[in-house]
Amino acid sequence: MANRSDITPELCRQLLRYEPETGKLFWRKRGMEWFSDRRSYSTWNAKYAGREAFLVRTEDGYLKGLLLRSSFRASRVVWAIVHGVWPKGEIDHINGVKDDNRVANLRDVPRSVNARNRGMRRNNRSGITGVKLDLNSLRWHATIRGNGKNLFLGSFENRVDAIAARKAAEVEFGYSEGHGLQR
């Protein structure tokens, strides 16, 4: 059994085959050197070789799986296989589809950039991320995260003006077009 730090991109390539058109990972046949006896070798290859890998869905919708008893998200393994290095930051699914692991849909970004491509939270009541009705004043407030700070964009008499302020700030701070959409 390897430690997580022992699992290199090259080892991922030896154990898995990546299909770029679909973004799926498949187990490769393993040689006898991976097993302590012939029975384990035959059993493992009969059960897994050629089959799709990393099919466990996390609570938040990403695909994950085990590599030599260490858990990895499929998107990180795909990145390592294609680029030959582990990602430095988070893997952002550009189109917001968390199980779409085609390399064209993945980018290695810092957390602050990845947060600009989030869907709307389930508990959002206004229908627009960063816009809420202040029940004390009955005015609409708009906020955004930019330059590492939570920024208050203003208090507005109507929802439309608050949304306009928020959308303008999203453009200014480089948020993706898909940010805040229901997914």
Short mmCIF file of C-alpha atoms in Angstrom, two decimals:
data_model
loop_
_atom_site.label_atom_id
_atom_site.label_comp_id
_atom_site.label_asym_id
_atom_site.label_seq_id
_atom_site.Cartn_x
_atom_site.Cartn_y
_atom_site.Cartn_z
CA MET A 1 0.00 0.00 0.00
CA ALA A 2 1.38 3.41 -1.00
CA ASN A 3 1.09 6.66 0.92
CA ARG A 4 -0.90 9.36 -0.82
CA SER A 5 2.33 11.30 -1.43
CA ASP A 6 3.79 8.26 -3.25
CA ILE A 7 1.09 8.36 -5.91
CA THR A 8 2.59 10.25 -8.83
CA PRO A 9 1.03 11.31 -12.14
CA GLU A 10 3.13 8.59 -13.80
CA LEU A 11 1.69 5.97 -11.45
CA CYS A 12 -1.81 7.24 -12.30
CA ARG A 13 -1.00 6.71 -15.99
CA GLN A 14 0.14 3.15 -15.26
CA LEU A 15 -3.03 2.28 -13.37
CA LEU A 16 -5.66 4.23 -15.32
CA ARG A 17 -6.58 5.05 -18.90
CA TYR A 18 -8.13 8.46 -19.55
CA GLU A 19 -10.64 8.99 -22.35
CA PRO A 20 -10.44 12.72 -23.29
CA GLU A 21 -13.64 12.74 -25.38
CA THR A 22 -15.80 11.68 -22.42
CA GLY A 23 -13.63 12.64 -19.43
CA LYS A 24 -13.90 9.10 -18.04
CA LEU A 25 -11.22 7.01 -16.33
CA PHE A 26 -10.83 3.25 -16.81
CA TRP A 27 -8.76 0.69 -14.89
CA ARG A 28 -5.84 -0.79 -16.83
CA LYS A 29 -4.93 -4.45 -16.48
CA ARG A 30 -2.35 -4.85 -13.71
CA GLY A 31 0.68 -7.08 -13.86
CA MET A 32 1.56 -9.78 -11.37
CA GLU A 33 3.98 -7.38 -9.61
CA TRP A 34 0.97 -5.61 -8.05
CA PHE A 35 -0.23 -8.73 -6.24
CA SER A 36 1.02 -11.18 -3.64
CA ASP A 37 -0.41 -14.24 -5.38
CA ARG A 38 -1.82 -15.41 -8.71
CA ARG A 39 -5.37 -15.69 -7.38
CA SER A 40 -5.48 -12.00 -6.33
CA TYR A 41 -4.02 -11.03 -9.70
CA SER A 42 -6.66 -13.01 -11.61
CA THR A 43 -9.53 -11.86 -9.40
CA TRP A 44 -8.65 -8.17 -9.58
CA ASN A 45 -8.15 -8.13 -13.35
CA ALA A 46 -11.35 -10.10 -13.97
CA LYS A 47 -13.33 -7.70 -11.79
CA TYR A 48 -11.81 -4.30 -12.68
CA ALA A 49 -9.53 -4.26 -15.76
CA GLY A 50 -11.15 -2.27 -18.56
CA ARG A 51 -14.02 -1.07 -16.36
CA GLU A 52 -14.81 2.53 -15.60
CA ALA A 53 -13.12 3.90 -12.48
CA PHE A 54 -13.87 6.73 -10.05
CA LEU A 55 -17.65 6.34 -9.99
CA VAL A 56 -18.36 7.29 -6.36
CA ARG A 57 -20.27 10.58 -6.20
CA THR A 58 -19.48 12.91 -3.29
CA GLU A 59 -22.27 14.74 -1.43
CA ASP A 60 -21.50 17.85 -3.48
CA GLY A 61 -21.61 16.01 -6.83
CA TYR A 62 -17.96 15.35 -7.72
CA LEU A 63 -16.66 11.93 -8.76
CA LYS A 64 -14.02 10.25 -6.62
CA GLY A 65 -12.31 6.92 -6.17
CA LEU A 66 -9.47 5.05 -4.52
CA LEU A 67 -5.97 4.68 -5.88
CA LEU A 68 -4.00 2.18 -3.81
CA ARG A 69 -6.33 2.87 -0.86
CA SER A 70 -5.99 6.67 -1.05
CA SER A 71 -9.03 8.73 -2.02
CA PHE A 72 -8.82 11.23 -4.90
CA ARG A 73 -11.29 13.31 -6.87
CA ALA A 74 -11.45 12.15 -10.47
CA SER A 75 -10.84 15.69 -11.77
CA ARG A 76 -7.49 15.91 -9.94
CA VAL A 77 -6.39 12.52 -11.29
CA VAL A 78 -7.39 13.54 -14.83
CA TRP A 79 -5.33 16.73 -14.46
CA ALA A 80 -2.31 14.73 -13.25
CA ILE A 81 -2.58 12.21 -16.10
CA VAL A 82 -2.90 14.88 -18.80
CA HIS A 83 -0.43 17.47 -17.47
CA GLY A 84 2.07 15.22 -15.70
CA VAL A 85 1.82 17.18 -12.42
CA TRP A 86 -0.70 17.39 -9.60
CA PRO A 87 -2.75 20.61 -9.66
CA LYS A 88 -1.44 23.37 -7.40
CA GLY A 89 -4.87 24.80 -6.56
CA GLU A 90 -8.45 23.64 -6.93
CA ILE A 91 -9.83 22.11 -10.10
CA ASP A 92 -12.60 24.29 -11.48
CA HIS A 93 -15.20 22.72 -13.76
CA ILE A 94 -15.61 25.63 -16.16
CA ASN A 95 -19.15 24.72 -17.25
CA GLY A 96 -20.23 24.04 -13.64
CA VAL A 97 -21.00 20.37 -14.31
CA LYS A 98 -19.14 18.63 -11.50
CA ASP A 99 -18.85 15.23 -13.18
CA ASP A 100 -17.72 16.59 -16.58
CA ASN A 101 -14.02 15.73 -16.37
CA ARG A 102 -13.07 16.43 -19.98
CA VAL A 103 -9.72 18.23 -19.76
CA ALA A 104 -11.11 21.13 -21.85
CA ASN A 105 -13.59 21.74 -19.01
CA LEU A 106 -10.98 21.73 -16.22
CA ARG A 107 -8.66 24.45 -14.98
CA ASP A 108 -6.25 24.65 -12.05
CA VAL A 109 -7.12 27.80 -10.10
CA PRO A 110 -6.78 29.30 -6.62
CA ARG A 111 -9.85 29.01 -4.37
CA SER A 112 -10.69 32.69 -4.85
CA VAL A 113 -11.03 32.19 -8.63
CA ASN A 114 -12.98 28.95 -8.26
CA ALA A 115 -15.47 30.72 -5.98
CA ARG A 116 -16.33 33.05 -8.89
CA ASN A 117 -17.81 30.10 -10.77
CA ARG A 118 -20.16 28.76 -8.06
CA GLY A 119 -23.80 27.98 -8.53
CA MET A 120 -26.52 29.60 -6.46
CA ARG A 121 -26.76 28.37 -2.90
CA ARG A 122 -29.78 26.23 -2.04
CA ASN A 123 -30.88 28.62 0.71
CA ASN A 124 -30.90 31.69 -1.57
CA ARG A 125 -34.28 33.44 -1.26
CA SER A 126 -33.90 36.38 -3.65
CA GLY A 127 -33.06 34.33 -6.74
CA ILE A 128 -29.80 36.26 -7.28
CA THR A 129 -26.50 35.54 -5.54
CA GLY A 130 -25.34 38.56 -3.54
CA VAL A 131 -28.75 40.26 -3.43
CA LYS A 132 -31.07 40.12 -0.43
CA LEU A 133 -34.00 41.97 1.05
CA ASP A 134 -33.19 43.64 4.37
CA LEU A 135 -36.32 42.99 6.43
CA ASN A 136 -35.64 45.91 8.81
CA SER A 137 -35.44 48.63 6.15
CA LEU A 138 -37.37 46.78 3.39
CA ARG A 139 -34.58 47.77 1.00
CA TRP A 140 -32.57 45.50 -1.28
CA HIS A 141 -28.87 45.10 -0.44
CA ALA A 142 -26.21 44.02 -2.94
CA THR A 143 -22.84 42.57 -1.93
CA ILE A 144 -19.89 40.85 -3.60
CA ARG A 145 -16.50 39.40 -2.72
CA GLY A 146 -13.71 41.29 -4.48
CA ASN A 147 -10.05 42.07 -3.82
CA GLY A 148 -10.14 39.63 -0.91
CA LYS A 149 -12.90 41.52 0.90
CA ASN A 150 -16.67 41.39 1.25
CA LEU A 151 -17.90 44.58 -0.41
CA PHE A 152 -21.23 46.30 0.18
CA LEU A 153 -22.47 47.60 -3.19
CA GLY A 154 -25.41 49.57 -1.87
CA SER A 155 -28.94 49.66 -0.56
CA PHE A 156 -31.70 49.99 -3.16
CA GLU A 157 -35.43 50.67 -3.16
CA ASN A 158 -36.07 47.89 -5.65
CA ARG A 159 -34.69 44.49 -6.52
CA VAL A 160 -33.90 45.40 -10.14
CA ASP A 161 -31.43 48.13 -9.14
CA ALA A 162 -29.74 45.82 -6.61
CA ILE A 163 -29.38 43.12 -9.28
CA ALA A 164 -27.92 45.65 -11.74
CA ALA A 165 -25.31 46.72 -9.17
CA ARG A 166 -24.40 43.11 -8.44
CA LYS A 167 -24.12 42.15 -12.13
CA ALA A 168 -21.89 45.17 -12.86
CA ALA A 169 -19.62 44.20 -9.96
CA GLU A 170 -19.45 40.59 -11.21
CA VAL A 171 -18.08 41.87 -14.52
CA GLU A 172 -15.64 44.20 -12.75
CA PHE A 173 -14.25 41.41 -10.54
CA GLY A 174 -14.08 38.74 -13.26
CA TYR A 175 -16.86 36.40 -12.17
CA SER A 176 -17.87 33.77 -14.73
CA GLU A 177 -21.14 34.03 -16.63
CA GLY A 178 -22.33 30.88 -14.88
CA HIS A 179 -21.73 32.24 -11.38
CA GLY A 180 -24.84 32.19 -9.24
CA LEU A 181 -26.97 30.17 -11.64
CA GLN A 182 -29.14 27.34 -10.37
CA ARG A 183 -27.47 24.01 -11.12
#
